[in-house]
XYZ file of C-alpha atoms in Angstrom:
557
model
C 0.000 0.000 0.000
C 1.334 3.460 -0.804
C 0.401 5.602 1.655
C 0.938 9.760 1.077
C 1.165 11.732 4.406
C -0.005 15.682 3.542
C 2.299 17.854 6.344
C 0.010 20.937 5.725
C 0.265 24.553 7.563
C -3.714 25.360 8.045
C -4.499 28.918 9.287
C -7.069 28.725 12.016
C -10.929 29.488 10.963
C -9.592 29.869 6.994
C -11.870 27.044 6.086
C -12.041 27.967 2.709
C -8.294 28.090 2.464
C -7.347 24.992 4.327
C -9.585 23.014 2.307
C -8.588 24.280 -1.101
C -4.854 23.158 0.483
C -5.829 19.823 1.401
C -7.845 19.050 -2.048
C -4.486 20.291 -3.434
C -1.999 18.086 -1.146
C -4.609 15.150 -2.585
C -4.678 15.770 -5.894
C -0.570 15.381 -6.040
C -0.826 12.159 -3.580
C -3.396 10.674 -6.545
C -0.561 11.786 -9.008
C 2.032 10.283 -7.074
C -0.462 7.012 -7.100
C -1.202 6.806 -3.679
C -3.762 4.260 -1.750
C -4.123 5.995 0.762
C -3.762 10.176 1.806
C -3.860 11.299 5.375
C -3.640 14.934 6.760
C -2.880 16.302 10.124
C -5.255 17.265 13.538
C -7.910 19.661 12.867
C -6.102 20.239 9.202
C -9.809 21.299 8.135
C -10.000 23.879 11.004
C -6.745 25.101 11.946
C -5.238 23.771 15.606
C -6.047 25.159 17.956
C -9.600 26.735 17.036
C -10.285 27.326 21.121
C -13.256 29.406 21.555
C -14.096 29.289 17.697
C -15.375 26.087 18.150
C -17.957 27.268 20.753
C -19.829 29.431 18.191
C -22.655 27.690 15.721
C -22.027 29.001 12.625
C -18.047 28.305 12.616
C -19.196 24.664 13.298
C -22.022 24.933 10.743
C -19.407 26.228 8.527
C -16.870 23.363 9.386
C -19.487 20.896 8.511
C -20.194 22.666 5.005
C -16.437 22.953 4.763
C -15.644 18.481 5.459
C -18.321 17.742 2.999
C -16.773 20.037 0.303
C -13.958 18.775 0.988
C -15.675 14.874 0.663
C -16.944 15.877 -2.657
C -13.746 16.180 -4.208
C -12.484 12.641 -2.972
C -12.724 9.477 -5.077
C -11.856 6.177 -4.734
C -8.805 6.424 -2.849
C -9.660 7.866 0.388
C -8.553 10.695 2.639
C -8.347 11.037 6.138
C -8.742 14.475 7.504
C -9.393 15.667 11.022
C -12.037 17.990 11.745
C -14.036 19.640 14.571
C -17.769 17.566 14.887
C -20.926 18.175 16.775
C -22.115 14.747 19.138
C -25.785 14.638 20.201
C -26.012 14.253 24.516
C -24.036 14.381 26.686
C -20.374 14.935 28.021
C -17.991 17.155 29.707
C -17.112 19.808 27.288
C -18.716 22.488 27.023
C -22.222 23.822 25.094
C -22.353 25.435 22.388
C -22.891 29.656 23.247
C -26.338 29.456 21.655
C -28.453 27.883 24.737
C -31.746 28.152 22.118
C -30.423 25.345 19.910
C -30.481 21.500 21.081
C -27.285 21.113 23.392
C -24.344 20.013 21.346
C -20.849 18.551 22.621
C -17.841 18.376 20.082
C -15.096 16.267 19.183
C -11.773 16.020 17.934
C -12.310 13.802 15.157
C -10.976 12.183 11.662
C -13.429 11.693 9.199
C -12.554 8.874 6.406
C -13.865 10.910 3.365
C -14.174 8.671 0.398
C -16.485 7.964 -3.006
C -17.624 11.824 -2.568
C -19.147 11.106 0.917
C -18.197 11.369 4.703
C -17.335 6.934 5.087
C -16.693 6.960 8.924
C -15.771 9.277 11.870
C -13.537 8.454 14.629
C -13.991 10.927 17.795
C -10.154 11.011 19.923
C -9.969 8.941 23.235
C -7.685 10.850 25.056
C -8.287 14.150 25.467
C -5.316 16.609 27.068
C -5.506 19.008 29.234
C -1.660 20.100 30.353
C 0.680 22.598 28.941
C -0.350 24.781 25.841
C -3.675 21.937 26.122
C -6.881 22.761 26.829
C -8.920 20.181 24.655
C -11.278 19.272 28.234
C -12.671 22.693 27.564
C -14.324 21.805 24.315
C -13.966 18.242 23.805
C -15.898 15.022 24.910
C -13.770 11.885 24.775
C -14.729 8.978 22.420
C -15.404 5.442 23.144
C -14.823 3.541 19.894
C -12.125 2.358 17.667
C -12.151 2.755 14.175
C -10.724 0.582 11.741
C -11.586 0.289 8.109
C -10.247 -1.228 5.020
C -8.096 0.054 2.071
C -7.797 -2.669 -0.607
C -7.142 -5.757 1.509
C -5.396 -3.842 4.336
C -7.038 -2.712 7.543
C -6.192 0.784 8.801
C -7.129 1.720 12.311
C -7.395 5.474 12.848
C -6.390 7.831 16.102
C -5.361 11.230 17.287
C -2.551 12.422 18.707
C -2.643 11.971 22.867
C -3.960 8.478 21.872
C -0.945 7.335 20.682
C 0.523 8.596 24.215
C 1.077 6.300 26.731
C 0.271 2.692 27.211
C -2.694 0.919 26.132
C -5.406 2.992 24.507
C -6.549 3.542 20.999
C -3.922 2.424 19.283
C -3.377 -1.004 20.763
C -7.158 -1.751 20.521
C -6.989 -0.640 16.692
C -4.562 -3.904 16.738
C -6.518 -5.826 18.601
C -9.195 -5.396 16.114
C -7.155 -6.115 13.578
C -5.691 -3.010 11.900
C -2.255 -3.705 10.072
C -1.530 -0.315 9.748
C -2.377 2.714 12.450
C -2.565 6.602 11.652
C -1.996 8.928 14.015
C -2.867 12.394 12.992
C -1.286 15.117 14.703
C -1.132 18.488 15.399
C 1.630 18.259 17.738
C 3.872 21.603 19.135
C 7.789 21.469 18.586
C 9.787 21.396 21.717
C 13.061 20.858 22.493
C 13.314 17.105 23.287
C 10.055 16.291 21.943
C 11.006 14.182 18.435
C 12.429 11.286 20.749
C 9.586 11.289 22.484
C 6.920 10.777 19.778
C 9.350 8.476 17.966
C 9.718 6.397 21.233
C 6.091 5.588 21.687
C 5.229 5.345 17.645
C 7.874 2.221 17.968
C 6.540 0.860 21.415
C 2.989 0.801 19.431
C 4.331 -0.397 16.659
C 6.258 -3.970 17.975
C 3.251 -3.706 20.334
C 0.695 -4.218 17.669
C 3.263 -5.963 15.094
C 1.821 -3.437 12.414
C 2.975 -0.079 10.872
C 2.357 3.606 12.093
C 1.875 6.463 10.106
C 2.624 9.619 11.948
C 1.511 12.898 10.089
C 1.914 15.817 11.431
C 1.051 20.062 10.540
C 3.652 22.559 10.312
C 3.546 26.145 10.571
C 3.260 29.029 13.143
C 0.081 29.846 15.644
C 0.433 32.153 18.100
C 2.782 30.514 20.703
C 3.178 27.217 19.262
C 4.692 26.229 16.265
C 4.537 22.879 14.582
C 7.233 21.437 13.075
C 5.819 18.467 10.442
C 8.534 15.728 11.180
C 6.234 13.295 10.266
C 7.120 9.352 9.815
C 6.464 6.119 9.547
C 7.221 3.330 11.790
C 7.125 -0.306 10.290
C 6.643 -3.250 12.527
C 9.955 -3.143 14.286
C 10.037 -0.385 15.255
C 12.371 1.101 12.643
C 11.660 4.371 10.697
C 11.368 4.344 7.296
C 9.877 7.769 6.257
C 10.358 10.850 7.397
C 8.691 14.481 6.371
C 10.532 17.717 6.326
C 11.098 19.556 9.305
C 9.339 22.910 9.799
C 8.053 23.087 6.164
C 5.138 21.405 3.885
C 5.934 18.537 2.807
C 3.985 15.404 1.259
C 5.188 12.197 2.127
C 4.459 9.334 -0.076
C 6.207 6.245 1.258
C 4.938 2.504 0.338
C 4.228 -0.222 3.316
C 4.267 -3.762 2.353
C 1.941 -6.087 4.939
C 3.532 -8.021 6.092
C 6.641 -7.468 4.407
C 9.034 -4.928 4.034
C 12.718 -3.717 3.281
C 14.356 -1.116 5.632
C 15.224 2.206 4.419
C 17.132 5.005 6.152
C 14.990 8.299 6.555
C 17.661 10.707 7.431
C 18.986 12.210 11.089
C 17.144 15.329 10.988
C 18.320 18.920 12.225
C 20.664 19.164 15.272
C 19.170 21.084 17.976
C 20.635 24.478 17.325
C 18.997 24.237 13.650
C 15.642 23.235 14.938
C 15.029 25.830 17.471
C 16.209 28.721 14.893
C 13.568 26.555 12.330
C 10.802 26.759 14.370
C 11.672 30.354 15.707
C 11.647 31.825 11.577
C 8.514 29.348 10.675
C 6.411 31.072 13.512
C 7.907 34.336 13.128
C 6.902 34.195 9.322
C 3.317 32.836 10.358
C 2.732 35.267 12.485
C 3.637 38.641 10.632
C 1.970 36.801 7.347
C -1.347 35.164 8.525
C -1.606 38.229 10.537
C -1.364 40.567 7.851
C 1.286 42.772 9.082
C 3.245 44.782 6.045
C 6.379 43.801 8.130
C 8.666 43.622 10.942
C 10.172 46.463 13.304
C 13.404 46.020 15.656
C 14.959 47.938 17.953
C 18.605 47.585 17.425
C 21.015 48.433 20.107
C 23.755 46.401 19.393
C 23.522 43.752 21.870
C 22.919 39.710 20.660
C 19.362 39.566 21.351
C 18.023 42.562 19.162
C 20.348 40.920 16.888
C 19.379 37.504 16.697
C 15.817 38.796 16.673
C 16.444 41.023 13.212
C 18.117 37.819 11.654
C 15.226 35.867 12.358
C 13.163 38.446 11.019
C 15.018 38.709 7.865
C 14.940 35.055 7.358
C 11.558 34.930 7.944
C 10.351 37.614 5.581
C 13.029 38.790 4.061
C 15.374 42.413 4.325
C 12.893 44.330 2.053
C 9.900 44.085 4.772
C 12.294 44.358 8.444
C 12.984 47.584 9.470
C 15.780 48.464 11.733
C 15.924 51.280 14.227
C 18.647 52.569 16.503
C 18.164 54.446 19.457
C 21.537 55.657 21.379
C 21.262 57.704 24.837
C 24.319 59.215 25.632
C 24.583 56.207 27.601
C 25.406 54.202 24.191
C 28.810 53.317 23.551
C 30.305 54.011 19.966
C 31.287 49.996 19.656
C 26.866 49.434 20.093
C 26.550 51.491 17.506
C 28.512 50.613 14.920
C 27.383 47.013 16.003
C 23.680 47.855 15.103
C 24.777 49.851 11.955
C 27.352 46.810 10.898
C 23.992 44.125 11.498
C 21.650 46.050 9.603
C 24.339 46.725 6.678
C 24.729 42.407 6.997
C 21.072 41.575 7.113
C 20.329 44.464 3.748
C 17.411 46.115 6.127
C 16.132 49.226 6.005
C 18.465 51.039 8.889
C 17.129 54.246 10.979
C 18.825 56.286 13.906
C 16.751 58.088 16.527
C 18.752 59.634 19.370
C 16.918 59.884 22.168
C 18.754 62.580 24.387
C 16.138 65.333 23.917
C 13.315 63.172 24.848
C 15.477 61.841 28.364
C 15.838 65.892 28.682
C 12.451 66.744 27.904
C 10.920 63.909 30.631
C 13.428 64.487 33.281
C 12.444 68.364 33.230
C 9.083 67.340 33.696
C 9.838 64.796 36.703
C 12.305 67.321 38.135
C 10.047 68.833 40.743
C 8.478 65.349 41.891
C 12.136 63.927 41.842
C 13.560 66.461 43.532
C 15.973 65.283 46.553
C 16.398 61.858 44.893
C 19.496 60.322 43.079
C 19.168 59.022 39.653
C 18.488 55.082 39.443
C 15.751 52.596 37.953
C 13.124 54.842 37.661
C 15.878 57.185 35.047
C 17.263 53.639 33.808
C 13.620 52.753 32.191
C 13.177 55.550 31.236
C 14.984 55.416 28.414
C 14.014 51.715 27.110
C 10.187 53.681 27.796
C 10.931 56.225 25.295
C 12.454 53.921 23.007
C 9.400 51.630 23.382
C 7.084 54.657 22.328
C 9.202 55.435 19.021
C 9.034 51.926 18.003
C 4.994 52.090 18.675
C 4.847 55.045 16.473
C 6.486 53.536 13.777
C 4.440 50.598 14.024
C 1.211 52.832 14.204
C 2.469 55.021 11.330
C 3.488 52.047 9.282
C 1.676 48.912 9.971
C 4.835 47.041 10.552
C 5.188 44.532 13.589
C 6.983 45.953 16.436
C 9.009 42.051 17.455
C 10.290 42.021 21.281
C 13.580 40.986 21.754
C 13.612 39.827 26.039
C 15.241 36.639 26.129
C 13.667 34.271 28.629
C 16.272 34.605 30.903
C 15.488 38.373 31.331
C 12.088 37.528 31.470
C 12.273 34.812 34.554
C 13.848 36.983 36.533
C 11.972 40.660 35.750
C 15.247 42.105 33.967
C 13.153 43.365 31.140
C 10.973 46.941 31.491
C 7.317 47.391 31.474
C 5.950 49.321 28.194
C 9.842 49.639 27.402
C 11.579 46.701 25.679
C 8.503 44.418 26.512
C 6.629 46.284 24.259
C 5.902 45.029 21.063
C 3.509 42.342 19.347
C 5.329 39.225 19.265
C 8.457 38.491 21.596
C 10.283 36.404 19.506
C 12.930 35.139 21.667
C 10.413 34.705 25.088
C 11.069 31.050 25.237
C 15.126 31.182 24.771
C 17.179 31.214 27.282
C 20.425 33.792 26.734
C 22.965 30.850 26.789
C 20.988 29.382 24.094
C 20.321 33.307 22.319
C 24.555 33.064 22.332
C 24.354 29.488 20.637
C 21.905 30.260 17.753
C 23.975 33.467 16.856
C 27.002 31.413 16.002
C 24.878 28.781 14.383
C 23.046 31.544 12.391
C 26.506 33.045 11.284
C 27.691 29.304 10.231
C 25.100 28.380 8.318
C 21.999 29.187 5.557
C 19.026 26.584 4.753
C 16.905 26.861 2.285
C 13.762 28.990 2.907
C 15.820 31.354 4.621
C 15.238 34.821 3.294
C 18.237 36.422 4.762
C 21.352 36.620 3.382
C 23.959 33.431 3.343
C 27.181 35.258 5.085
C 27.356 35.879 8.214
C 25.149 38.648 9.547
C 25.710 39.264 13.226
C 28.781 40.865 14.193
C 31.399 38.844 16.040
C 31.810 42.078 18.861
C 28.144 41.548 19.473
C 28.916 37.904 20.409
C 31.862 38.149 22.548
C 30.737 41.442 24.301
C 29.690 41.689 27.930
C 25.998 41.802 27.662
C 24.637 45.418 28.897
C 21.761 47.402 28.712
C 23.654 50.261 28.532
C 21.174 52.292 30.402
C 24.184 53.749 32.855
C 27.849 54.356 32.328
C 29.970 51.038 32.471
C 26.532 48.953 33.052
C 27.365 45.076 32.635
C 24.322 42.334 32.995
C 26.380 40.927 36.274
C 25.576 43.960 38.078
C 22.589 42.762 38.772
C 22.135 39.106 37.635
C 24.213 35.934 38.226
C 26.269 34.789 35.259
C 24.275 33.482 32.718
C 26.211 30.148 32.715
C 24.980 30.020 36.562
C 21.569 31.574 36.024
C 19.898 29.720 32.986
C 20.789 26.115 34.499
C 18.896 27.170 37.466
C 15.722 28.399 35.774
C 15.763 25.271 33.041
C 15.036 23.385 36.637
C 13.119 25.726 38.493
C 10.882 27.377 35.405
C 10.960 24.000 33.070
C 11.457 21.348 35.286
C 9.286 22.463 37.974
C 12.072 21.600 40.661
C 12.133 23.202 44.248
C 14.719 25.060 45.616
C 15.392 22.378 48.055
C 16.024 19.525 45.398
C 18.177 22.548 43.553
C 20.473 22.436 46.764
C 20.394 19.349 47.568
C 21.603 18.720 43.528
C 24.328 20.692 44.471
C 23.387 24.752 42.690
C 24.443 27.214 45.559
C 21.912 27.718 48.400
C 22.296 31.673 48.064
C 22.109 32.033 43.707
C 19.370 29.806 43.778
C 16.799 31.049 46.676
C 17.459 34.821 44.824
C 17.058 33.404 41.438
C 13.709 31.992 42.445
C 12.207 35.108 44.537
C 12.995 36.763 41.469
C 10.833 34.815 38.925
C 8.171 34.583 41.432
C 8.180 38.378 41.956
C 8.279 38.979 37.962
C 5.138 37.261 37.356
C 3.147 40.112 36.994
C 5.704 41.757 34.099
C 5.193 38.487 32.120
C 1.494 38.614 32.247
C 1.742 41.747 30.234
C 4.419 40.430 27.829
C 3.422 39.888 24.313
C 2.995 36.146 23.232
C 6.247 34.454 22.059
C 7.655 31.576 20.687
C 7.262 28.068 22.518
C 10.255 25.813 21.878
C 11.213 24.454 25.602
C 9.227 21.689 27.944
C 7.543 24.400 29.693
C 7.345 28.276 28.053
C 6.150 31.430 30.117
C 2.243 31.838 28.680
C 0.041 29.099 28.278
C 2.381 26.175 29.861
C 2.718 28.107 32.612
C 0.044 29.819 34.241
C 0.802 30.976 38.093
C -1.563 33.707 40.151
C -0.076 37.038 40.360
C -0.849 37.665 44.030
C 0.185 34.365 45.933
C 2.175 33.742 48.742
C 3.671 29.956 47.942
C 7.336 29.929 47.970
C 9.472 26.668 48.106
């Protein structure tokens, strides 16, 4: 059987769209004379739809959408996933129209084939952790679907089914399926390709038959997709793999019961997939947002400049705009750091000093701050008047203003309010700065295709190997007020991502004193990050949606 795997990037609620892109993605699996096509979680409706899914006429118009979509199937069938309505009762919630007959939804696949909706399986396992909140919407299933394709039977699940022991995909062998897909809309993360891979194979030897994993790609508002898809074959061995972080269609032939080996490739090393996943959202973003382009604040330091490549890369120099803001604080080597990156990257480059405006706001605080000495309040200051240009610009322009915090700064509140949190998208909110350090040299040693930047090198070597500074004082160095980052990010990757106490941390041997600050200042910062913009997940456990703590709380440990 030949089976063709569509890796599809669906915008969420572009029904029209997504369809026209999976009739597409089916039309060159018939070409490419598959048996069988398959497309990703919710590839009709975009993952995830959230509250979309709770108003009538986006369902109404998902059901229009699937049998549209039916219509242009033949013979060969495609398996799609889809949001449906379920008559009685369940857990999830009602639709917001209380007039109409109460309605519960699924996550489902429907087996479209012969012009006509076949079969609908409804997903078993239904998450609710992390960026997850599928309890909210969705009632679980009961039943196991498994159909035929020529003389092969092909059970059918959903993601979190193929998690864990047991479940959906072991009954789908039990009742006799050689073959299992498992459509997915599944979030990159650091980590996370061993992970699926490990249970696909457990499943697979478990149920002595093949696994088809296909999963969407592209950019949604935190989480980004990454495709990877594969399939397993009865050993456990992989012997198909989709592209990473880009469309793909992957037509790849099973034999039941027999089969030869072949090698699907390593993959991208870990610096190359996070700076994937961080362009591929970026790009999402800005373009299924409709934004004109991209606006950075440039100061000369590695994480504007990391953000402005990834920018570039994403949608190319002619649509990122570049904008330097010295105070006399600025040192000359910043400068010609920001003017040397935008000169590398071919962006449009701006200069805005911003010593009147300090002038013009300390006059006007001079009578309140009279009898004071100058310190964080004149600091942020100047990163608030630097936040307003950039807004203006955007305003004027219609460009995205990107933030460039790492998540370093942003665990531990070194990032200012309306200031260089401002902004629309933070790309860089789930990167720590040893890692921000790390995808700088990668970026400068390498150029994939679909990058939009150009192939040299493009951030400047002093901008690497320079003390990191705000430069909002004379002789200002990071240290001054944070540990070393080599001490500090080790410490939040097991506090922030891990979850750990600061009595394991101690007991693992980080130092009492660095680690019970460290912590009092992420708990402390919580109510800067609530304010953040939404950025990029590509760890365990991002600031946002994975991790959701009260402001006001007094828990400490």
């Amino acid at each position: 059987m030949r089976i063709a795997m569509a890796q599809c990037n669906p915008t969420v609620g572009d029904l029209d769209g997504n369809v026209a892109a999976l009739r597409l993605a089916y039309e060159h699996a018939l070409d490419a004379g598959a048996d069988l096509v398959m497309a990703g979680e919710l590839a009709l409706t975009g993952y995830p739809p959230e509250d979309l899914v709770l108003e009538p006429a986006f369902i109404t118009a998902v059901s229009e959408g699937l049998s549209a979509l039916a219509e242009s199937v033949g013979s060969v069938p495609l398996v799609v996933g889809f949001v449906d309505s379920v008559e009685g009762s369940g857990t999830s919630l009602p639709l917001m129209n209380e007039s109409q007959a109460v309605k519960r939804l699924a996550n489902a696949a429907a087996v479209l084939r012969g012009g006509t909706v076949e079969a609908t399986y409804h997903k078993q396992r239904i998450p609710n952790y992390g960026v997850f909140d599928e309890a909210r919407y969705f009632q679980a299933g009961e039943s196991v679907l498994v159909t035929s394709v020529g003389e092969s039977r092909v059970g059918i699940t959903i993601c979190e089914d193929l998690w864990g022991e047991g479940g959906p995909v072991e009954a789908s062998a039990a009742a006799g399926a050689d073959v299992c897909l498992s459509l997915n809309a599944s979030p990159y993360e650091r980590g996370k390709r061993d992970a699926r891979e490990r249970w696909a194979r457990h499943h697979a030897r478990h149920g002595s038959m093949w696994l088809a994993y296909c999963n969407i790609i592209g950019g949604q508002d935190e989480v980004v997709f990454d495709g990877d898809s594969f399939v397993t074959a009865p050993d456990g061995t992989v012997t198909a793999r989709g592209a990473q972080f880009a469309e793909d269609l992957v037509v790849t032939d099973i034999a039941v019961p027999r089969w030869e080996p072949v090698d699907p490739g390593s993959g991208l090393d870990h610096e190359a997939m996070v700076y994937e996943a961080l362009v591929l959202a970026t790009r999402d973003y800005l373009v299924k947002n409709s934004f004109s382009g991209a606006l950075v604040g440039v100061s000369g330091g590695i994480d504007s400049a990391l953000t402005a490549a990834v920018a570039v890369d994403a949608v190319g120099p002619e649509a990122v705009t570049l904008v330097a803001m010295p105070s006399p604080h600025s040192s000359q080597g910043s400068l010609d750091d920001a003017h040397a990156l935008a000169d590398a990257l071919g962006a449009r480059y701006h200069v805005l000093p911003i010593k009147t405006a300090m002038e013009a706001f300390e006059s006007s605080l001079a009578t309140l701050f009279e009898g004071t000495g100058p310190g964080v309040a004149e600091e942020n200051i100047q990163s608030r008047i630097r936040g307003t240009l950039l807004m203006a610009l955007s305003n004027k322009f219609g460009d995205l203003l990107l933030a460039t915090g790492n998540k370093s700064e942003l665990a531990v509140g070194y990032a200012t309010l309306y200031g260089d949190m401002a902004g629309g998208l933070a790309v860089l909110k789930d990167v720590d700065k040893t890692t921000v350090f790390a995808l700088s040299r990668y970026r400068n040693d390498n150029h994939r295709a679909g990058w939009l930047g150009p192939e040299a090198a493009v951030i400047p070597e002093s901008t690497i190997t320079k003390p990191p500074s705000a430069e909002l004082r004379p002789g200002q160095i990071d240290t001054d007020s944070l540990p070393p980052y080599d001490v500090l990010d080790p410490i939040l990757v097991q506090y922030v991502e891990r979850g750990r106490s600061t009595g394991e941390m101690i007991g693992d041997g980080f130092p009492a004193e660095t680690v019970q600050e460290v912590a009092r200042m992420v708990d402390r910062a919580e109510f800067k990050r609530r304010q953040a913009p939404p950025g990029i997940k590509v760890t365990t456990r991002a600031f946002g949606r994975d991790r959701r703590l009260p402001i006001t709380q007094r828990w400490w440990a």
